[in-house]
Tab-separated table of C-alpha atoms in Angstrom:
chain	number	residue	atom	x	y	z
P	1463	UNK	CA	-12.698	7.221	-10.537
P	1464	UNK	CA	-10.785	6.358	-13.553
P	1465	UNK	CA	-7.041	6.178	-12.462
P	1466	UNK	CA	-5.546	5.979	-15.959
P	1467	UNK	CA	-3.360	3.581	-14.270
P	1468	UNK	CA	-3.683	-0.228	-13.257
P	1469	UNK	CA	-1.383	-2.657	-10.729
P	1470	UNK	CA	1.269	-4.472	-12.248
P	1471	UNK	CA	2.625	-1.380	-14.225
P	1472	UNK	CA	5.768	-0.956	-14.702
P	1473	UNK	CA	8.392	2.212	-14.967
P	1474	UNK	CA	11.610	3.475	-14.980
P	1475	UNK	CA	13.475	6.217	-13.729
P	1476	UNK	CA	15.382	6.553	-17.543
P	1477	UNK	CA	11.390	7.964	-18.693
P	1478	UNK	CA	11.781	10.799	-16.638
P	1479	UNK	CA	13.392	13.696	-16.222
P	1480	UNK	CA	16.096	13.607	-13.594
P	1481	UNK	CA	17.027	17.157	-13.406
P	1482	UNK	CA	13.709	18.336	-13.413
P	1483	UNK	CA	13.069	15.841	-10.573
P	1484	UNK	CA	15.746	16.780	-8.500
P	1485	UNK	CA	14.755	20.641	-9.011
P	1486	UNK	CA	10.925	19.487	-7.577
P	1487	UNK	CA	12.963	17.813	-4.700
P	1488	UNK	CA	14.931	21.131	-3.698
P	1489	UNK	CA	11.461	22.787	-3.692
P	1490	UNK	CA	9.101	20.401	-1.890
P	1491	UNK	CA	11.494	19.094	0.607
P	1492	UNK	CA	10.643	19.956	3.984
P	1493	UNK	CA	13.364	19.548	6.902
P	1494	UNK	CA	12.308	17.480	10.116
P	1495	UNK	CA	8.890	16.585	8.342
P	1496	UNK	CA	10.862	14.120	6.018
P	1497	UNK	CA	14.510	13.313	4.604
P	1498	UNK	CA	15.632	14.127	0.656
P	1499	UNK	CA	15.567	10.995	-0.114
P	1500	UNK	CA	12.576	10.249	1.055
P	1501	UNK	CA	10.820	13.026	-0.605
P	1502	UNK	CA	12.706	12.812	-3.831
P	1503	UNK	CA	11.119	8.949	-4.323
P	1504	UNK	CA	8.061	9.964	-3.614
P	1505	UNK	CA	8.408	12.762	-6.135
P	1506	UNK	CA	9.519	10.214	-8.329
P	1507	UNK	CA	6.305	8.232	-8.116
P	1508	UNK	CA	4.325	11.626	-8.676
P	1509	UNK	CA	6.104	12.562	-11.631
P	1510	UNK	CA	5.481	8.994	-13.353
P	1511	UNK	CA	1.867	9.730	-13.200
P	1512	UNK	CA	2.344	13.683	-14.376
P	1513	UNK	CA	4.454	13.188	-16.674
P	1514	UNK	CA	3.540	9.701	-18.272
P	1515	UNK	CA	-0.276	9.244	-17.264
P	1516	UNK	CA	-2.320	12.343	-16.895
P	1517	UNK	CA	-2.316	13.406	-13.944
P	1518	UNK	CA	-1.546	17.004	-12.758
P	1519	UNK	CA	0.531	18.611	-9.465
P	1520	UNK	CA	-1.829	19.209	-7.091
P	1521	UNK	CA	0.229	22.988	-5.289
P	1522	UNK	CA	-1.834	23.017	-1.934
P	1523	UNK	CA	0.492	22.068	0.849
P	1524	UNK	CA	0.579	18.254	1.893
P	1525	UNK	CA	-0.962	17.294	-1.128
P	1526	UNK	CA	0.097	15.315	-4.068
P	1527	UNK	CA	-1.614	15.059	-7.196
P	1528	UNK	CA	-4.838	15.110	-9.362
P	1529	UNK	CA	-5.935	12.562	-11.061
P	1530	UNK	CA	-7.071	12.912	-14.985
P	1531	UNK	CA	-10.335	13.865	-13.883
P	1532	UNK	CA	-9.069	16.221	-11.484
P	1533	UNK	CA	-9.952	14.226	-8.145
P	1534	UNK	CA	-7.346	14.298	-5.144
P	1535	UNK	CA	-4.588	11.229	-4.736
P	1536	UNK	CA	-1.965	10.445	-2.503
P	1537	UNK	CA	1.200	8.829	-3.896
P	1538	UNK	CA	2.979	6.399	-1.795
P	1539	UNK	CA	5.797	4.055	-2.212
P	1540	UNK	CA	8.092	1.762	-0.660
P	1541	UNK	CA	11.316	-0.076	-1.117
P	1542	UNK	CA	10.594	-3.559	-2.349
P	1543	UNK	CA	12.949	-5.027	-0.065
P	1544	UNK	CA	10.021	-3.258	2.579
P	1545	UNK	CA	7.584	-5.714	4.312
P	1546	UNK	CA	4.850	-4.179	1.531
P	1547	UNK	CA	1.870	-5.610	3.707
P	1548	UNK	CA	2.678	-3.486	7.020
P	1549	UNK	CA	3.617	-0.447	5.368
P	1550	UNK	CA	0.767	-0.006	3.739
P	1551	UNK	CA	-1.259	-1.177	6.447
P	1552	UNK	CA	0.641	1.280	8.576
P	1553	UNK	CA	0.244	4.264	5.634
P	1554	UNK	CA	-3.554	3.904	5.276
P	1555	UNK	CA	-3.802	3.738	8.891
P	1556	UNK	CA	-2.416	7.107	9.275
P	1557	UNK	CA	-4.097	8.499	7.060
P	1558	UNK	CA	-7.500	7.371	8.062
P	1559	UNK	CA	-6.150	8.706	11.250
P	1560	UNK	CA	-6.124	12.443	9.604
P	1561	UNK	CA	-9.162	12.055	7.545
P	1562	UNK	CA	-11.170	11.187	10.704
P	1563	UNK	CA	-9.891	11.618	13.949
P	1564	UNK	CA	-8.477	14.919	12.709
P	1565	UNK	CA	-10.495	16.384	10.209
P	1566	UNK	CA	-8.214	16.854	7.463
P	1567	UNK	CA	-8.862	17.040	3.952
P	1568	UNK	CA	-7.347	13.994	3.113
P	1569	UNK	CA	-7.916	12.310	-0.705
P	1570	UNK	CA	-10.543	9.689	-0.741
P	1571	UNK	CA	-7.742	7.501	-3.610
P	1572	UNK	CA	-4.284	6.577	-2.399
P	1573	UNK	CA	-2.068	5.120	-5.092
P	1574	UNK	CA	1.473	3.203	-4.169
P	1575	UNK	CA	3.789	1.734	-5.934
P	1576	UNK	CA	6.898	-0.454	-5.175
P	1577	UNK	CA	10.237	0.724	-5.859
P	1578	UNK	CA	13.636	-1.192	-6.856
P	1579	UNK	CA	15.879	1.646	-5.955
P	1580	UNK	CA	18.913	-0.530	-7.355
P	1581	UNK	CA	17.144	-0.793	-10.827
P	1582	UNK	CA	15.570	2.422	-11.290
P	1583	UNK	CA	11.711	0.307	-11.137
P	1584	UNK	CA	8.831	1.351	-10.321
P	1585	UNK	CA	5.476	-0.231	-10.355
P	1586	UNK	CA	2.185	0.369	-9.378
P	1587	UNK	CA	0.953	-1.816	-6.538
P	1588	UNK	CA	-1.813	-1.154	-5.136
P	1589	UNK	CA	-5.358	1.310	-5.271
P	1590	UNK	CA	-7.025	2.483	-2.293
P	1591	UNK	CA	-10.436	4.409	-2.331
P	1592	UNK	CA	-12.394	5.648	0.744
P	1593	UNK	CA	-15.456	3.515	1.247
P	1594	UNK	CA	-17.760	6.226	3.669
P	1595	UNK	CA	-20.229	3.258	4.789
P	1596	UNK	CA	-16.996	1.437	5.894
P	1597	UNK	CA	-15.864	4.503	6.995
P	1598	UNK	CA	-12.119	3.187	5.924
P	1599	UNK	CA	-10.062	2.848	2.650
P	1600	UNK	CA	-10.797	-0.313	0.701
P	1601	UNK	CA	-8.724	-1.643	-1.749
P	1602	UNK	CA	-9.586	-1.363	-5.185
P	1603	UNK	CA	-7.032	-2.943	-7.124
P	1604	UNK	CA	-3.809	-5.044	-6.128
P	1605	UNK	CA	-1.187	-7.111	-7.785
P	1606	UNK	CA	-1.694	-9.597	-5.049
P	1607	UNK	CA	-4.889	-11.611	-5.511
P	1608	UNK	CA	-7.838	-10.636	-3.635
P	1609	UNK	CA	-9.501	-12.986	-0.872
Protein backbone atom coordinates (compact mmCIF):
# COMPACT_ATOMS: atom_id res chain seq x y z
CA UNK A 1 0.00 0.00 0.00
CA UNK A 2 1.28 3.40 -0.57
CA UNK A 3 0.50 5.42 2.67
CA UNK A 4 1.36 8.87 1.28
CA UNK A 5 2.79 9.23 4.63
CA UNK A 6 6.19 8.12 6.32
CA UNK A 7 7.42 8.00 10.33
CA UNK A 8 9.07 10.89 11.57
CA UNK A 9 6.43 13.37 10.11
CA UNK A 10 5.60 16.04 11.69
CA UNK A 11 2.20 18.32 12.21
CA UNK A 12 0.44 20.77 13.89
CA UNK A 13 -2.82 21.45 15.11
CA UNK A 14 -2.46 25.44 13.60
CA UNK A 15 -2.79 23.33 9.77
CA UNK A 16 -6.09 22.38 10.55
CA UNK A 17 -9.23 23.44 10.98
CA UNK A 18 -10.32 23.67 14.58
CA UNK A 19 -13.90 24.41 14.20
CA UNK A 20 -14.43 22.02 11.67
CA UNK A 21 -12.71 19.51 14.00
CA UNK A 22 -14.62 20.15 16.88
CA UNK A 23 -17.97 19.95 14.66
CA UNK A 24 -16.58 16.10 13.53
CA UNK A 25 -16.12 15.59 17.37
CA UNK A 26 -19.87 16.54 18.30
CA UNK A 27 -20.83 14.06 15.53
CA UNK A 28 -18.63 10.98 16.00
CA UNK A 29 -18.48 11.01 19.69
CA UNK A 30 -20.04 8.16 21.20
CA UNK A 31 -20.91 8.19 25.12
CA UNK A 32 -19.62 5.15 27.31
CA UNK A 33 -17.70 3.76 24.14
CA UNK A 34 -15.09 6.66 24.59
CA UNK A 35 -14.59 10.26 26.24
CA UNK A 36 -14.52 13.79 23.98
CA UNK A 37 -11.33 14.10 24.39
CA UNK A 38 -10.41 11.06 23.49
CA UNK A 39 -12.29 11.02 20.32
CA UNK A 40 -11.56 14.57 19.38
CA UNK A 41 -7.49 13.53 19.23
CA UNK A 42 -8.10 10.84 17.41
CA UNK A 43 -10.14 12.93 15.01
CA UNK A 44 -7.34 15.10 15.02
CA UNK A 45 -4.95 12.48 13.70
CA UNK A 46 -7.67 11.56 10.96
CA UNK A 47 -8.09 14.91 9.78
CA UNK A 48 -4.14 15.42 9.30
CA UNK A 49 -4.24 12.69 6.83
CA UNK A 50 -7.76 14.03 5.08
CA UNK A 51 -7.05 17.10 5.02
CA UNK A 52 -3.16 17.33 4.41
CA UNK A 53 -2.32 13.80 2.78
CA UNK A 54 -5.00 12.20 0.73
CA UNK A 55 -6.79 10.28 2.44
CA UNK A 56 -10.65 10.23 2.63
CA UNK A 57 -13.41 9.64 5.75
CA UNK A 58 -14.19 6.33 5.67
CA UNK A 59 -18.62 6.83 7.07
CA UNK A 60 -19.17 3.06 8.04
CA UNK A 61 -19.42 2.86 11.77
CA UNK A 62 -16.10 2.03 13.75
CA UNK A 63 -14.12 2.87 10.96
CA UNK A 64 -11.65 5.53 10.24
CA UNK A 65 -10.27 6.35 7.05
CA UNK A 66 -9.18 5.42 3.44
CA UNK A 67 -6.12 5.62 2.35
CA UNK A 68 -5.21 7.43 -1.21
CA UNK A 69 -5.83 4.33 -2.87
CA UNK A 70 -8.92 3.77 -1.13
CA UNK A 71 -7.76 0.78 1.23
CA UNK A 72 -9.08 0.69 4.98
CA UNK A 73 -6.77 2.31 8.02
CA UNK A 74 -7.08 2.71 11.52
CA UNK A 75 -5.74 5.90 13.12
CA UNK A 76 -4.31 5.68 16.49
CA UNK A 77 -2.47 7.93 18.77
CA UNK A 78 -1.12 8.47 22.06
CA UNK A 79 0.18 11.07 24.42
CA UNK A 80 3.93 11.19 24.19
CA UNK A 81 4.30 11.32 27.76
CA UNK A 82 2.44 7.47 27.13
CA UNK A 83 4.74 4.38 27.52
CA UNK A 84 4.51 4.30 23.34
CA UNK A 85 5.81 0.57 23.36
CA UNK A 86 2.77 -0.95 25.51
CA UNK A 87 0.17 1.00 24.02
CA UNK A 88 0.68 0.01 20.90
CA UNK A 89 1.43 -3.36 21.83
CA UNK A 90 -1.80 -3.26 23.76
CA UNK A 91 -3.77 -1.43 20.53
CA UNK A 92 -2.67 -4.02 17.93
CA UNK A 93 -3.43 -6.64 20.32
CA UNK A 94 -6.97 -5.70 20.43
CA UNK A 95 -7.40 -5.39 17.36
CA UNK A 96 -6.00 -8.63 16.20
CA UNK A 97 -8.35 -9.71 18.86
CA UNK A 98 -11.46 -8.39 16.57
CA UNK A 99 -10.01 -9.28 13.29
CA UNK A 100 -9.67 -12.93 14.45
CA UNK A 101 -11.16 -14.14 17.39
CA UNK A 102 -14.21 -12.09 16.41
CA UNK A 103 -14.58 -11.83 12.91
CA UNK A 104 -14.70 -8.28 12.34
CA UNK A 105 -13.83 -6.39 9.43
CA UNK A 106 -10.99 -4.86 10.79
CA UNK A 107 -8.28 -2.81 8.31
CA UNK A 108 -5.32 -4.86 7.40
CA UNK A 109 -2.98 -0.97 7.93
CA UNK A 110 -3.03 0.73 11.30
CA UNK A 111 -1.33 4.10 11.33
CA UNK A 112 -0.38 6.00 14.88
CA UNK A 113 1.07 8.83 15.62
CA UNK A 114 2.39 10.51 18.86
CA UNK A 115 0.87 13.49 20.18
CA UNK A 116 2.35 16.58 22.30
CA UNK A 117 -0.97 17.78 23.49
CA UNK A 118 0.92 20.85 25.18
CA UNK A 119 2.41 21.86 21.71
CA UNK A 120 -0.24 21.17 19.35
CA UNK A 121 2.41 18.11 17.62
CA UNK A 122 1.71 15.48 15.98
CA UNK A 123 3.81 12.94 14.28
CA UNK A 124 3.56 9.88 12.63
CA UNK A 125 5.10 6.96 14.48
CA UNK A 126 4.58 4.00 13.44
CA UNK A 127 2.91 1.60 10.27
CA UNK A 128 1.30 -1.58 10.88
CA UNK A 129 0.09 -3.98 8.03
CA UNK A 130 -1.56 -7.43 8.50
CA UNK A 131 0.87 -10.14 7.53
CA UNK A 132 -1.94 -13.33 6.86
CA UNK A 133 1.02 -16.06 6.96
CA UNK A 134 1.88 -14.50 10.40
CA UNK A 135 -1.52 -14.25 10.93
CA UNK A 136 -0.65 -10.82 13.04
CA UNK A 137 0.18 -7.12 12.22
CA UNK A 138 3.82 -6.52 11.38
CA UNK A 139 5.37 -3.41 11.45
CA UNK A 140 6.17 -1.72 8.43
CA UNK A 141 7.73 1.39 9.24
CA UNK A 142 8.89 3.00 12.69
CA UNK A 143 10.82 5.94 13.89
CA UNK A 144 12.54 3.61 16.24
CA UNK A 145 15.14 1.45 14.48
CA UNK A 146 14.24 -1.94 13.55
CA UNK A 147 16.02 -5.14 15.13
Amino acid sequence: MKWNVCTGATFTFDQLDADVIVEHTDREYKPGYSSWRNTHNGLICEHILTDLCGYTDDARPYKDLFSPEGISVEVKSYNKNRDAEQHKKEVVATLWERKVMWKKDISNYIIFFERDDDEGVYTVDELFEWNDKENSYISVQSRKPMV
